[in-house]
Amino acid sequence: MIPANFPALPEFPPGEVWLAGAGPGDPRLLTVLALHAIGCADVIVHDALIDRRVLDLRAAGAELLSAGKRGGRPSPKQGEINALLVEHARAGRRVLRLKGGDPFVFGRGWDEAAALTEAGLRFRIIPGLTAGLAGTALAGIPATSRDTNHAVVLAAGHRAEDGSSDADWEALARLGQPIVLYMPMAQLAGIAAALQRGGLAPDTPAALVQSAATEDERVVDSRLDALAEDARRAGVGSPCIVVIGATAGLRHEVRGSLVGWR
Ligand code: SAH
């Protein structure tokens, strides 16, 4: 399927680590480089969000190591994951660190890049389609459109490590640009209230996109002042992206024609 005139794919040398994003779910959203890496790796250290169908593309005999970080459940500390990558690379294996979405969007990819550098190991970065842009696009929510916005904010609803939130929501509200929330669920009511204090209208369009690009994908339309309640009533769970702003309302305009990702 790859045309003969496609650029050559890099060799995956033993002892190297590749930090790759797997996109939001559907294996067809892998980049060519990520697919290549999955096929070459001796060991794949993956997080909890990686679709099983993606992991099943590995080479026969490749080892899978789960380094899942998922809210509420026990998961390895970042330092342990870094140490695991270093250990396997030093043992001369081709190590693929595979993350959901893009490794550098709320993915701790930079921590790992720094740890590998400190350990004197060579690594490569393979970006992926991030859930907050690609998962939402599949649901008919553009990151930007000419008539609605000239900027978009990607924000973490809470920090995966301790559940706290760093953002100044009132200041973000004053930008008047759509906000795409990762890890939104724990703080949803508080964030929605702060955004309204910052000046966003209570009826600002909002949408929850759960499990984008997976078999369980679900989109719930809402508005800012009803977000937490709508999420609760619809039983929306993780992983979920919340979009707040004019772009969230656009999907209705194309609903009759938009073919689902399947
Ligand atoms: N690096 C990832 C984000 C990791 S943070 C990326 O670039 O997409 C984890 C958060 O990502 C989840 O809490 C959720 O908000 C979001 N997420 C990841 N995959 C998702 C999916 N398939 N559908 C909806 N949200 C997703």
Short mmCIF file of C-alpha atoms and ligand atoms in Angstrom, two decimals:
data_model
loop_
_atom_site.label_atom_id
_atom_site.label_comp_id
_atom_site.label_asym_id
_atom_site.label_seq_id
_atom_site.Cartn_x
_atom_site.Cartn_y
_atom_site.Cartn_z
CA MET A 1 0.00 0.00 0.00
CA ILE A 2 2.96 2.32 0.48
CA PRO A 3 3.89 3.64 -2.98
CA ALA A 4 7.34 2.79 -4.28
CA ASN A 5 8.31 6.46 -4.42
CA PHE A 6 7.53 6.99 -0.71
CA PRO A 7 10.60 8.24 1.25
CA ALA A 8 12.68 5.51 2.88
CA LEU A 9 11.77 4.72 6.47
CA PRO A 10 14.56 4.95 9.05
CA GLU A 11 16.24 1.90 10.48
CA PHE A 12 15.41 1.25 14.15
CA PRO A 13 18.83 0.50 15.65
CA PRO A 14 19.14 -1.71 18.74
CA GLY A 15 19.69 0.39 21.86
CA GLU A 16 17.64 3.30 20.57
CA VAL A 17 14.34 4.53 22.03
CA TRP A 18 11.58 5.91 19.85
CA LEU A 19 8.99 8.10 21.55
CA ALA A 20 5.90 7.80 19.43
CA GLY A 21 2.30 8.93 19.51
CA ALA A 22 -0.33 6.39 18.49
CA GLY A 23 -3.13 8.87 17.81
CA PRO A 24 -6.49 8.76 19.53
CA GLY A 25 -7.46 5.13 18.86
CA ASP A 26 -8.26 3.84 15.40
CA PRO A 27 -5.08 2.17 14.05
CA ARG A 28 -5.70 3.82 10.68
CA LEU A 29 -4.85 7.12 12.34
CA LEU A 30 -1.30 5.97 13.09
CA THR A 31 1.36 7.83 11.16
CA VAL A 32 3.41 5.82 8.70
CA LEU A 33 6.42 6.25 10.99
CA ALA A 34 4.52 5.03 14.05
CA LEU A 35 3.30 1.96 12.17
CA HIS A 36 6.85 1.29 11.03
CA ALA A 37 8.12 1.64 14.61
CA ILE A 38 5.49 -0.76 15.96
CA GLY A 39 6.57 -3.34 13.41
CA CYS A 40 10.28 -2.99 14.24
CA ALA A 41 10.31 -2.69 18.04
CA ASP A 42 11.62 -5.46 20.30
CA VAL A 43 9.76 -4.04 23.27
CA ILE A 44 6.80 -1.65 23.38
CA VAL A 45 6.27 0.32 26.57
CA HIS A 46 2.74 1.59 26.18
CA ASP A 47 0.31 3.61 28.23
CA ALA A 48 -3.24 2.69 29.17
CA LEU A 49 -4.88 4.60 26.33
CA ILE A 50 -3.38 2.56 23.49
CA ASP A 51 -6.01 0.70 21.50
CA ARG A 52 -5.56 -3.09 21.53
CA ARG A 53 -5.75 -3.14 17.73
CA VAL A 54 -2.67 -0.92 17.64
CA LEU A 55 -0.69 -3.19 19.97
CA ASP A 56 -1.68 -6.20 17.89
CA LEU A 57 0.33 -4.76 14.98
CA ARG A 58 3.63 -5.52 16.73
CA ALA A 59 6.14 -8.01 15.37
CA ALA A 60 5.91 -11.64 16.46
CA GLY A 61 7.92 -12.02 19.65
CA ALA A 62 7.88 -8.32 20.56
CA GLU A 63 7.33 -7.75 24.25
CA LEU A 64 4.56 -5.53 25.59
CA LEU A 65 5.07 -3.64 28.82
CA SER A 66 2.20 -1.63 30.24
CA ALA A 67 3.16 1.63 31.87
CA GLY A 68 -0.37 2.88 32.19
CA LYS A 69 -1.12 6.10 33.95
CA ARG A 70 -4.81 6.37 34.44
CA GLY A 71 -6.66 8.51 36.96
CA GLY A 72 -7.45 6.72 40.19
CA ARG A 73 -5.63 3.49 39.46
CA PRO A 74 -2.19 2.55 40.69
CA SER A 75 0.31 3.21 37.94
CA PRO A 76 4.07 3.32 37.72
CA LYS A 77 5.73 6.58 38.71
CA GLN A 78 7.26 8.58 35.85
CA GLY A 79 10.74 7.89 37.26
CA GLU A 80 10.09 4.15 37.06
CA ILE A 81 8.97 4.44 33.44
CA ASN A 82 12.08 6.45 32.58
CA ALA A 83 14.24 3.80 34.27
CA LEU A 84 12.47 1.04 32.34
CA LEU A 85 13.18 2.74 29.01
CA VAL A 86 16.84 3.21 29.93
CA GLU A 87 17.22 -0.37 31.15
CA HIS A 88 15.79 -1.95 28.00
CA ALA A 89 17.74 0.34 25.68
CA ARG A 90 20.98 -0.43 27.53
CA ALA A 91 20.20 -4.11 27.10
CA GLY A 92 20.43 -3.47 23.36
CA ARG A 93 16.77 -3.64 22.49
CA ARG A 94 14.76 -1.48 20.13
CA VAL A 95 12.49 0.29 22.59
CA LEU A 96 9.27 1.89 21.46
CA ARG A 97 7.61 4.17 23.99
CA LEU A 98 4.09 4.37 22.63
CA LYS A 99 1.68 6.95 23.95
CA GLY A 100 -1.90 7.84 23.18
CA GLY A 101 -2.32 10.86 20.93
CA ASP A 102 0.87 12.89 20.71
CA PRO A 103 3.72 12.24 23.15
CA PHE A 104 4.21 15.94 23.85
CA VAL A 105 0.61 16.91 24.51
CA PHE A 106 -0.01 16.21 28.19
CA GLY A 107 1.90 12.99 27.65
CA ARG A 108 5.05 13.44 29.75
CA GLY A 109 7.07 12.79 26.60
CA TRP A 110 9.44 15.60 27.45
CA ASP A 111 10.32 14.04 30.83
CA GLU A 112 11.28 10.89 28.99
CA ALA A 113 13.27 12.75 26.35
CA ALA A 114 15.20 14.46 29.15
CA ALA A 115 15.80 11.19 31.01
CA LEU A 116 17.07 9.50 27.85
CA THR A 117 19.38 12.41 27.13
CA GLU A 118 20.71 12.27 30.67
CA ALA A 119 21.34 8.56 30.26
CA GLY A 120 23.30 9.25 27.07
CA LEU A 121 20.86 7.28 24.92
CA ARG A 122 19.77 8.18 21.42
CA PHE A 123 16.10 8.66 20.78
CA ARG A 124 13.72 9.67 18.01
CA ILE A 125 10.41 11.52 18.27
CA ILE A 126 7.41 10.45 16.24
CA PRO A 127 4.47 12.83 16.70
CA GLY A 128 0.92 11.54 16.76
CA LEU A 129 -2.54 12.93 16.21
CA THR A 130 -3.61 14.44 19.48
CA ALA A 131 -7.07 13.62 20.85
CA GLY A 132 -8.00 17.26 21.37
CA LEU A 133 -7.53 18.12 17.70
CA ALA A 134 -8.03 14.85 15.79
CA GLY A 135 -10.61 13.22 18.06
CA THR A 136 -12.70 16.35 18.01
CA ALA A 137 -12.29 16.80 14.25
CA LEU A 138 -13.71 13.32 13.70
CA ALA A 139 -16.73 14.40 15.71
CA GLY A 140 -17.24 17.40 13.43
CA ILE A 141 -15.62 19.98 15.71
CA PRO A 142 -12.89 21.92 13.91
CA ALA A 143 -9.96 23.36 15.84
CA THR A 144 -10.53 26.64 14.04
CA SER A 145 -12.96 27.94 11.48
CA ARG A 146 -12.79 31.28 9.78
CA ASP A 147 -16.01 32.54 11.31
CA THR A 148 -15.46 31.45 14.91
CA ASN A 149 -11.88 31.69 16.14
CA HIS A 150 -8.30 32.59 15.35
CA ALA A 151 -6.77 30.71 18.26
CA VAL A 152 -7.51 27.65 20.34
CA VAL A 153 -6.47 26.77 23.88
CA LEU A 154 -5.41 23.25 24.80
CA ALA A 155 -5.64 22.90 28.57
CA ALA A 156 -5.39 20.10 31.11
CA GLY A 157 -8.42 19.95 33.38
CA HIS A 158 -6.24 18.47 36.04
CA ARG A 159 -2.71 17.29 36.44
CA ALA A 160 -2.52 13.54 36.06
CA GLU A 161 -0.10 13.26 38.97
CA ASP A 162 -2.08 14.80 41.78
CA GLY A 163 -5.44 15.90 40.41
CA SER A 164 -4.73 19.57 40.99
CA SER A 165 -5.25 22.20 38.31
CA ASP A 166 -2.78 24.86 37.28
CA ALA A 167 -4.71 26.96 34.83
CA ASP A 168 -6.06 30.45 35.44
CA TRP A 169 -9.50 29.67 34.01
CA GLU A 170 -10.84 33.19 34.35
CA ALA A 171 -7.92 34.50 32.30
CA LEU A 172 -8.44 31.81 29.67
CA ALA A 173 -12.13 32.75 29.48
CA ARG A 174 -11.17 36.34 28.74
CA LEU A 175 -9.31 35.22 25.59
CA GLY A 176 -12.71 34.47 24.10
CA GLN A 177 -11.27 31.53 22.16
CA PRO A 178 -12.42 27.90 22.26
CA ILE A 179 -10.91 25.80 25.04
CA VAL A 180 -10.13 22.13 24.51
CA LEU A 181 -9.89 20.33 27.83
CA TYR A 182 -7.91 17.15 28.35
CA MET A 183 -8.50 15.13 31.54
CA PRO A 184 -11.57 17.26 32.22
CA MET A 185 -13.85 15.10 34.30
CA ALA A 186 -12.59 15.51 37.87
CA GLN A 187 -12.82 19.31 37.85
CA LEU A 188 -15.55 19.92 35.29
CA ALA A 189 -18.04 21.80 37.48
CA GLY A 190 -15.33 23.98 39.00
CA ILE A 191 -13.79 24.81 35.62
CA ALA A 192 -17.18 25.67 34.11
CA ALA A 193 -17.94 27.99 37.03
CA ALA A 194 -14.55 29.71 36.78
CA LEU A 195 -14.95 30.21 33.02
CA GLN A 196 -18.30 31.90 33.64
CA ARG A 197 -16.72 34.12 36.29
CA GLY A 198 -14.17 35.02 33.63
CA GLY A 199 -16.96 36.22 31.35
CA LEU A 200 -17.97 33.29 29.16
CA ALA A 201 -21.73 33.24 28.61
CA PRO A 202 -23.61 30.43 30.36
CA ASP A 203 -24.99 29.30 26.99
CA THR A 204 -21.56 29.00 25.34
CA PRO A 205 -21.70 25.83 23.22
CA ALA A 206 -19.84 22.83 24.62
CA ALA A 207 -19.37 19.21 23.65
CA LEU A 208 -18.00 16.11 25.33
CA VAL A 209 -16.20 13.66 23.05
CA GLN A 210 -15.66 10.36 24.80
CA SER A 211 -13.38 7.62 23.44
CA ALA A 212 -12.88 9.37 20.12
CA ALA A 213 -11.86 7.09 17.25
CA THR A 214 -12.66 3.93 19.19
CA GLU A 215 -15.62 1.55 19.09
CA ASP A 216 -17.02 3.33 22.16
CA GLU A 217 -16.97 6.82 20.69
CA ARG A 218 -19.74 9.05 21.97
CA VAL A 219 -20.43 12.76 21.59
CA VAL A 220 -22.66 14.67 23.98
CA ASP A 221 -23.71 18.23 23.16
CA SER A 222 -24.03 20.63 26.03
CA ARG A 223 -23.54 24.23 27.07
CA LEU A 224 -21.18 25.74 29.60
CA ASP A 225 -23.60 26.06 32.50
CA ALA A 226 -24.92 22.50 32.06
CA LEU A 227 -21.67 20.67 31.32
CA ALA A 228 -21.11 18.84 34.58
CA GLU A 229 -24.77 17.89 34.89
CA ASP A 230 -25.04 16.72 31.27
CA ALA A 231 -21.87 14.67 31.66
CA ARG A 232 -23.23 13.06 34.80
CA ARG A 233 -26.64 12.39 33.34
CA ALA A 234 -25.21 10.87 30.15
CA GLY A 235 -22.74 8.80 32.16
CA VAL A 236 -19.76 10.20 30.26
CA GLY A 237 -16.53 8.56 31.36
CA SER A 238 -12.85 8.69 30.57
CA PRO A 239 -11.09 9.25 28.23
CA CYS A 240 -12.96 12.35 27.26
CA ILE A 241 -12.21 15.69 25.62
CA VAL A 242 -14.41 18.66 26.38
CA VAL A 243 -14.61 21.53 23.92
CA ILE A 244 -16.02 24.83 25.17
CA GLY A 245 -16.64 27.60 22.66
CA ALA A 246 -18.15 28.41 19.29
CA THR A 247 -16.43 25.54 17.47
CA ALA A 248 -18.31 23.03 19.65
CA GLY A 249 -21.57 24.23 18.13
CA LEU A 250 -20.51 23.87 14.51
CA ARG A 251 -21.01 20.14 14.23
CA HIS A 252 -24.75 20.64 13.83
CA GLU A 253 -24.17 22.49 10.57
CA VAL A 254 -22.60 19.42 8.93
CA ARG A 255 -24.39 16.66 10.74
CA GLY A 256 -26.47 15.56 7.77
CA SER A 257 -23.41 14.92 5.60
CA LEU A 258 -20.55 14.01 7.93
CA VAL A 259 -19.63 10.35 7.62
CA GLY A 260 -18.48 8.86 10.92
CA TRP A 261 -14.88 7.78 11.35
CA ARG A 262 -15.76 4.10 10.94
N1 SAH B 1 -1.07 12.57 24.75
C1 SAH B 1 -2.50 12.46 24.66
C2 SAH B 1 -3.19 13.05 25.87
C3 SAH B 1 -2.85 12.33 27.17
S1 SAH B 1 -3.70 13.00 28.56
C4 SAH B 1 -2.97 13.11 23.36
O1 SAH B 1 -2.19 13.83 22.72
O2 SAH B 1 -4.11 12.90 22.96
C5 SAH B 1 -5.08 11.90 28.63
C6 SAH B 1 -6.33 12.61 28.16
O3 SAH B 1 -6.35 12.65 26.74
C7 SAH B 1 -7.61 11.91 28.53
O4 SAH B 1 -8.00 12.21 29.85
C8 SAH B 1 -8.56 12.54 27.53
O5 SAH B 1 -8.88 13.86 27.91
C9 SAH B 1 -7.67 12.65 26.29
N2 SAH B 1 -7.85 11.52 25.36
C10 SAH B 1 -6.91 10.68 24.94
N3 SAH B 1 -7.40 9.81 24.04
C11 SAH B 1 -8.71 10.13 23.88
C12 SAH B 1 -9.78 9.62 23.09
N4 SAH B 1 -9.61 8.57 22.26
N5 SAH B 1 -10.99 10.20 23.20
C13 SAH B 1 -11.19 11.25 24.01
N6 SAH B 1 -10.22 11.76 24.79
C14 SAH B 1 -9.00 11.23 24.73
#
